[in-house]
PDB file of C-alpha atoms in Angstrom:
ATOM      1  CA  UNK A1068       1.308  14.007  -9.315  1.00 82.00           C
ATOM      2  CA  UNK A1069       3.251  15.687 -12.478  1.00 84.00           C
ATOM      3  CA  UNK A1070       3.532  12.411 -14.016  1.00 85.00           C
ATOM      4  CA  UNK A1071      -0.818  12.691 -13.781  1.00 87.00           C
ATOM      5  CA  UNK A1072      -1.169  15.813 -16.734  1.00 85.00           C
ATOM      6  CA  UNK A1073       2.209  14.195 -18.665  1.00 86.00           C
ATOM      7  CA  UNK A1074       0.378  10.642 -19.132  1.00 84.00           C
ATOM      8  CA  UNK A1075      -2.922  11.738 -19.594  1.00 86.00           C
ATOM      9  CA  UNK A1076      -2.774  14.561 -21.727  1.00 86.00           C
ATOM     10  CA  UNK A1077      -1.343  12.508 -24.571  1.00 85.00           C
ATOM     11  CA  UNK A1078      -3.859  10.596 -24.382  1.00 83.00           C
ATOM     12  CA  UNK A1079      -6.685  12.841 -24.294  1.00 81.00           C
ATOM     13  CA  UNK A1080      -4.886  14.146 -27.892  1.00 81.00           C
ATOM     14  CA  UNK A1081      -4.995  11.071 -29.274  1.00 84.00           C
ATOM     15  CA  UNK A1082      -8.302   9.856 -28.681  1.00 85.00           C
ATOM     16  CA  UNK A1083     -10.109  12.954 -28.979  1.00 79.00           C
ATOM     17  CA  UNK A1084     -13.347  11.261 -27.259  1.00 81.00           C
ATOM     18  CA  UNK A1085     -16.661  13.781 -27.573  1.00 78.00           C
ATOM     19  CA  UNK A1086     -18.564  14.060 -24.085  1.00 74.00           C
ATOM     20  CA  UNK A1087     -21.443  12.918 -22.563  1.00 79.00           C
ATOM     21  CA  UNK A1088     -24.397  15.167 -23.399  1.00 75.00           C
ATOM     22  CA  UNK A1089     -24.270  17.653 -20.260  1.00 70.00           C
ATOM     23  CA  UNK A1090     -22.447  20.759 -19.199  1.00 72.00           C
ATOM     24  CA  UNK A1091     -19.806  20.117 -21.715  1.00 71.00           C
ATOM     25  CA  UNK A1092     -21.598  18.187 -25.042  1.00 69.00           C
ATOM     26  CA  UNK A1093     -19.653  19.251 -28.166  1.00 67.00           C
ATOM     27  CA  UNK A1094     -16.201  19.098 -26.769  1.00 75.00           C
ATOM     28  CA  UNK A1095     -13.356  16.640 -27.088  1.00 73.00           C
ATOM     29  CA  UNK A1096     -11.018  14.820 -25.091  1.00 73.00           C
ATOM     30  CA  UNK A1097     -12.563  12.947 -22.680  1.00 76.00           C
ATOM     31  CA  UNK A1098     -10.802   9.882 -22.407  1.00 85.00           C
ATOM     32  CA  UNK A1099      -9.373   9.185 -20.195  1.00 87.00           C
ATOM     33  CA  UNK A1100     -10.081  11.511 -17.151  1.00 88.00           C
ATOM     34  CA  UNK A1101      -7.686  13.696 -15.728  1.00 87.00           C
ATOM     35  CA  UNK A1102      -9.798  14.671 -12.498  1.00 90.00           C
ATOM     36  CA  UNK A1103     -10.264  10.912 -12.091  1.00 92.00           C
ATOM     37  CA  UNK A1104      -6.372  10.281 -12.820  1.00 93.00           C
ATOM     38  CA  UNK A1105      -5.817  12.852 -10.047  1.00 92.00           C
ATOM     39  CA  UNK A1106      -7.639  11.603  -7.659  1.00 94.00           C
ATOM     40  CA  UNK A1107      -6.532   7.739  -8.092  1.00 94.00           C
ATOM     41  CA  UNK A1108      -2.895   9.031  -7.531  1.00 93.00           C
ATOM     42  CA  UNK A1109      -3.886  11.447  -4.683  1.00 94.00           C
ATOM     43  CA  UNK A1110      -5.239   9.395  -2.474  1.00 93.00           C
ATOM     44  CA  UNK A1111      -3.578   6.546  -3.573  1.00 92.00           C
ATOM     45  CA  UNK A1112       0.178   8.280  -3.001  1.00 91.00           C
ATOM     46  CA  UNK A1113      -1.532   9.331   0.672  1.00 91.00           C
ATOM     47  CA  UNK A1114      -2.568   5.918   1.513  1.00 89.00           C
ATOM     48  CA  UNK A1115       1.225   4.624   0.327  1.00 86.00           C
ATOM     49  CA  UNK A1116       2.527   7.326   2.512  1.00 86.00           C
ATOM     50  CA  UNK A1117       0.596   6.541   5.483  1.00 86.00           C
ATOM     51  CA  UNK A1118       0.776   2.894   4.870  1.00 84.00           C
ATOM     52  CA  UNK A1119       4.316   2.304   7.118  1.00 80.00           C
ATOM     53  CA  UNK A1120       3.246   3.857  10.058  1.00 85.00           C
ATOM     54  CA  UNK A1121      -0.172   2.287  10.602  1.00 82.00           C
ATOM     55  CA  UNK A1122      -0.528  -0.720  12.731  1.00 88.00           C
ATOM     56  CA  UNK A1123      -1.336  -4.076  10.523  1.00 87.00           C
ATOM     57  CA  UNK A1124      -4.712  -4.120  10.933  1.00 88.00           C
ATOM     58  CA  UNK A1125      -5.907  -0.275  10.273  1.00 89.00           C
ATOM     59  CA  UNK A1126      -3.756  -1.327   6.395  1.00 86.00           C
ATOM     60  CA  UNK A1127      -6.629  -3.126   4.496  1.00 88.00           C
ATOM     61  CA  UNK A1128      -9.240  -0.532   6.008  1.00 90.00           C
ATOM     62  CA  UNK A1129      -7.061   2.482   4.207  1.00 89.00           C
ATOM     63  CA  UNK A1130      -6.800   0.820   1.002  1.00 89.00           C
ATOM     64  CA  UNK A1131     -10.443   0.238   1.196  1.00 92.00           C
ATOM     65  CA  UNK A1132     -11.216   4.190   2.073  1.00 93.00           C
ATOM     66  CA  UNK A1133      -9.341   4.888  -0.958  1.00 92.00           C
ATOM     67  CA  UNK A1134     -11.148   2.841  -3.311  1.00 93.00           C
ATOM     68  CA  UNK A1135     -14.409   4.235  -2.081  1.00 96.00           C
ATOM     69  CA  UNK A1136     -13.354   7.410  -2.029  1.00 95.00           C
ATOM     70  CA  UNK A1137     -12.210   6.639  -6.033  1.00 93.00           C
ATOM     71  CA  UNK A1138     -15.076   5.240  -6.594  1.00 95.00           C
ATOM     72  CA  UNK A1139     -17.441   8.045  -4.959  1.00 96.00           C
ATOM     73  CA  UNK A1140     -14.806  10.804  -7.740  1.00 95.00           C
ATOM     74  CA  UNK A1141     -16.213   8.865 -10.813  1.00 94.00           C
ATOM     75  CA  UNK A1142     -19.710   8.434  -9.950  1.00 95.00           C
ATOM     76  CA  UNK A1143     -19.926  11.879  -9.696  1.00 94.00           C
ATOM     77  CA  UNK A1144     -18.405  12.600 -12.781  1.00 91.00           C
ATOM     78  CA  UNK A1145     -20.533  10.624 -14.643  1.00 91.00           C
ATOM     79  CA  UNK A1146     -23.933  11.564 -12.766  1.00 91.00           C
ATOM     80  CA  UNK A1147     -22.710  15.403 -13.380  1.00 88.00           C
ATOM     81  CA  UNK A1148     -22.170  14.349 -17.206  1.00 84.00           C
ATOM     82  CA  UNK A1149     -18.770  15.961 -17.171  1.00 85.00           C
ATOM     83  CA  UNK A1150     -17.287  11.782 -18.191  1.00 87.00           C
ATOM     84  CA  UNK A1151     -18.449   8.315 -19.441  1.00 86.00           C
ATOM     85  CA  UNK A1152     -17.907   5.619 -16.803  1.00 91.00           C
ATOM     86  CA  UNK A1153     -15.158   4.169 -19.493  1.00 90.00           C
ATOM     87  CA  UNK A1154     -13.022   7.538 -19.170  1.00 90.00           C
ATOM     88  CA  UNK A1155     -13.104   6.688 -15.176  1.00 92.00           C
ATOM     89  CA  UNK A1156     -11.582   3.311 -15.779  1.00 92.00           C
ATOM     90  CA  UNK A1157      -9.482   3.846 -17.936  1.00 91.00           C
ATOM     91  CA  UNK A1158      -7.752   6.609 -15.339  1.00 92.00           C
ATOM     92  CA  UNK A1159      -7.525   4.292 -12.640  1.00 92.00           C
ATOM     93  CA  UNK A1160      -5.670   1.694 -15.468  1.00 91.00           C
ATOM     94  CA  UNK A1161      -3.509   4.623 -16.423  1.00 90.00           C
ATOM     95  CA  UNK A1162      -3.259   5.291 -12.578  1.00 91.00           C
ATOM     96  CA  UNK A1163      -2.107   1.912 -11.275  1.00 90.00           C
ATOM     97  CA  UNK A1164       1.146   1.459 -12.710  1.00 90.00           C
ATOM     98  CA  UNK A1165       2.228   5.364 -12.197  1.00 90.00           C
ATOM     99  CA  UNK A1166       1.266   4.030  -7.966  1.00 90.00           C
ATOM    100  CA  UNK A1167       3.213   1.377  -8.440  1.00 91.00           C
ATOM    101  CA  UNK A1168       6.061   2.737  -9.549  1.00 89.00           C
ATOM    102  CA  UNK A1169       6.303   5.257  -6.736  1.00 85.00           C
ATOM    103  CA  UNK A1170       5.719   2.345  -4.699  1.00 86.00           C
ATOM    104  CA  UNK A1171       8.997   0.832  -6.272  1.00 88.00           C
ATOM    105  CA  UNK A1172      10.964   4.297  -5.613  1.00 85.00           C
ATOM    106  CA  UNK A1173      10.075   4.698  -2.486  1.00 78.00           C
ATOM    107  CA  UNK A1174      11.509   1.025  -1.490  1.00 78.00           C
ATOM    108  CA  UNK A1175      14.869   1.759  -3.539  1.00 75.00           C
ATOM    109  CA  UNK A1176      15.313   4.918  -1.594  1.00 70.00           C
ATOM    110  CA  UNK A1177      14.619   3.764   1.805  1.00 64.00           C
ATOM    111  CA  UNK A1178      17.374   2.656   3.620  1.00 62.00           C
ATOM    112  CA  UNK A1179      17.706  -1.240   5.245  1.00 58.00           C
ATOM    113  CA  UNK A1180      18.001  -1.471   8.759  1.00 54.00           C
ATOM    114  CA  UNK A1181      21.346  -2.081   8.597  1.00 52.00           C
ATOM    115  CA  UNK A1182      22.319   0.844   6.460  1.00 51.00           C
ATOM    116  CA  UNK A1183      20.573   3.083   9.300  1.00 51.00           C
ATOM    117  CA  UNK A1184      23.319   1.618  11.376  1.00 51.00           C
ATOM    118  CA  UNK A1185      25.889   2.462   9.499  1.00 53.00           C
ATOM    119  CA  UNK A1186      26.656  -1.005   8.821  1.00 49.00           C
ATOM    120  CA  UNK A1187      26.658  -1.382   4.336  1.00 50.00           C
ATOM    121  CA  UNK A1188      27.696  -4.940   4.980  1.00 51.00           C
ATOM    122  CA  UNK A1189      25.639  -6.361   7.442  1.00 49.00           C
ATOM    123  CA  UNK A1190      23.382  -9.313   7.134  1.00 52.00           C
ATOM    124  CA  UNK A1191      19.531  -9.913   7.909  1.00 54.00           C
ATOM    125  CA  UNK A1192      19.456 -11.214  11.625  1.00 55.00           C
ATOM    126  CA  UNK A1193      17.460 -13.995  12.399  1.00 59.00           C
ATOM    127  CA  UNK A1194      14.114 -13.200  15.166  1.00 58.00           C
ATOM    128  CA  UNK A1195      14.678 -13.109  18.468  1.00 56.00           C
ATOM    129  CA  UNK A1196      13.111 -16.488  19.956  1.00 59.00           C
ATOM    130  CA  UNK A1197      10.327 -15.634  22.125  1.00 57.00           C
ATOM    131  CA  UNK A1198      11.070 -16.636  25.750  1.00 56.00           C
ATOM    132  CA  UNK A1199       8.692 -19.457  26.048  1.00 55.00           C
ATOM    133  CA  UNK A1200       9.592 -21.272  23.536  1.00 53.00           C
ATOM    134  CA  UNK A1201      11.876 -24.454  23.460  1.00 52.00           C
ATOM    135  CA  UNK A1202      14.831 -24.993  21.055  1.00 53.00           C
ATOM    136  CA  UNK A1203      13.514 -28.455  19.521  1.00 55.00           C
ATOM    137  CA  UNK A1204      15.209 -31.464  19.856  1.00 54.00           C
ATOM    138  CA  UNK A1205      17.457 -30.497  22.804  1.00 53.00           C
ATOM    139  CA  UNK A1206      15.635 -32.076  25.333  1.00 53.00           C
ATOM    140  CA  UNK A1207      15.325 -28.996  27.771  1.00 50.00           C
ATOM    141  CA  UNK A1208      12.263 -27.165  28.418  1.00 51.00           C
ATOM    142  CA  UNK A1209      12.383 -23.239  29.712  1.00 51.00           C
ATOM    143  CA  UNK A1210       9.993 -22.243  31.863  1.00 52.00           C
ATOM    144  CA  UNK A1211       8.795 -18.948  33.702  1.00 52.00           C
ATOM    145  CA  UNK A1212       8.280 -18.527  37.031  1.00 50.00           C
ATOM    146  CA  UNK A1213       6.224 -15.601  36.949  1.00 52.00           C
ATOM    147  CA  UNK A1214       6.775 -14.803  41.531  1.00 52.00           C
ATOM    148  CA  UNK A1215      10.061 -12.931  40.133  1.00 51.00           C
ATOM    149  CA  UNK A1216       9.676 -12.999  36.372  1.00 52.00           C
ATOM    150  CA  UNK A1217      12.553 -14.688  35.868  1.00 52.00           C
ATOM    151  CA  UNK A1218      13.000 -17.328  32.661  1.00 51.00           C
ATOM    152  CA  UNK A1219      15.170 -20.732  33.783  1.00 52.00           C
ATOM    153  CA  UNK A1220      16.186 -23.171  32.441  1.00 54.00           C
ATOM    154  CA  UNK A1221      15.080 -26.810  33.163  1.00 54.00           C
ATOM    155  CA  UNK A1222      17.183 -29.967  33.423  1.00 55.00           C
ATOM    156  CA  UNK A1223      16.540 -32.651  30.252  1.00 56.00           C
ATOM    157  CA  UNK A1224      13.147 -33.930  30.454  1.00 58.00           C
ATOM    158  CA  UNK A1225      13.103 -37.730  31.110  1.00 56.00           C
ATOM    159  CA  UNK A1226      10.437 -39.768  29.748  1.00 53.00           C
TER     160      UNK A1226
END
């Protein structure tokens, strides 16, 4: 959130934009928008925040909350005449790689699996097998028998 004011203030100096006529015709420095900046980040820092601990499929319906809720920030903006719809845009462009980045950090900084062990040096293990399955090409089948939910295995399958 302090990278928001340090990126677009510069910015804002530079292009020295006038207004929409509203509330605020006559001034300078609309472009890009800082309250739509703000927001883009906000909500888009939340959503990476929450992102690890939601299940799967509650991910894509986050992301898409945030977008409307982005959205919803510049079409009020504009429809109050405190922005043009380009100052909006240009935000979320400004916006994307500052998310990205923190993005980036946060995956540098979080420890592997293995380094929550303890263990610096310790490889990637490979997924456990589910119990059903058969190791291909051996010949022997497992199967359940679900009276004592027990897995055994079978004698080589003659054909």
């Amino acid at each position: 959130m302090a990278a928001v004011p340090a990126l677009i203030v510069p910015f804002k100096a530079l292009v020295g934009r006038p207004g929409p006529p509203g509330p605020l015709a006559g001034e300078t420095g609309f472009f890009p928008s800082g309250h739509a900046a703000t927001a883009a980040v906000a909500y888009g820092a939340a959503a990476l925040l929450l992102r690890p601990h939601l299940r799967r499929r509650l991910r894509r319906p986050l992301l898409a909350a945030v977008a409307v809720l982005n959205l919803a920030v510049a079409v009020g903006l504009v429809r109050r005449g405190y922005h043009w719809p380009l100052d909006a845009v240009a935000s979320w462009c400004l916006s994307g790689p500052l998310l990205w980045t923190a993005l980036r950090l946060s995956r540098l900084s979080r420890p592997s699996p293995a380094a929550a062990d303890g263990d610096r040096t310790a490889e990637p293990t490979e997924a456990p097998r589910r119990r059903d399955d058969a190791t291909p090409g051996d010949g022997t089948a497992e199967r359940r028998d679900d009276a004592n939910a027990t897995t055994t295995a079978t004698e080589p399958q003659r054909r």
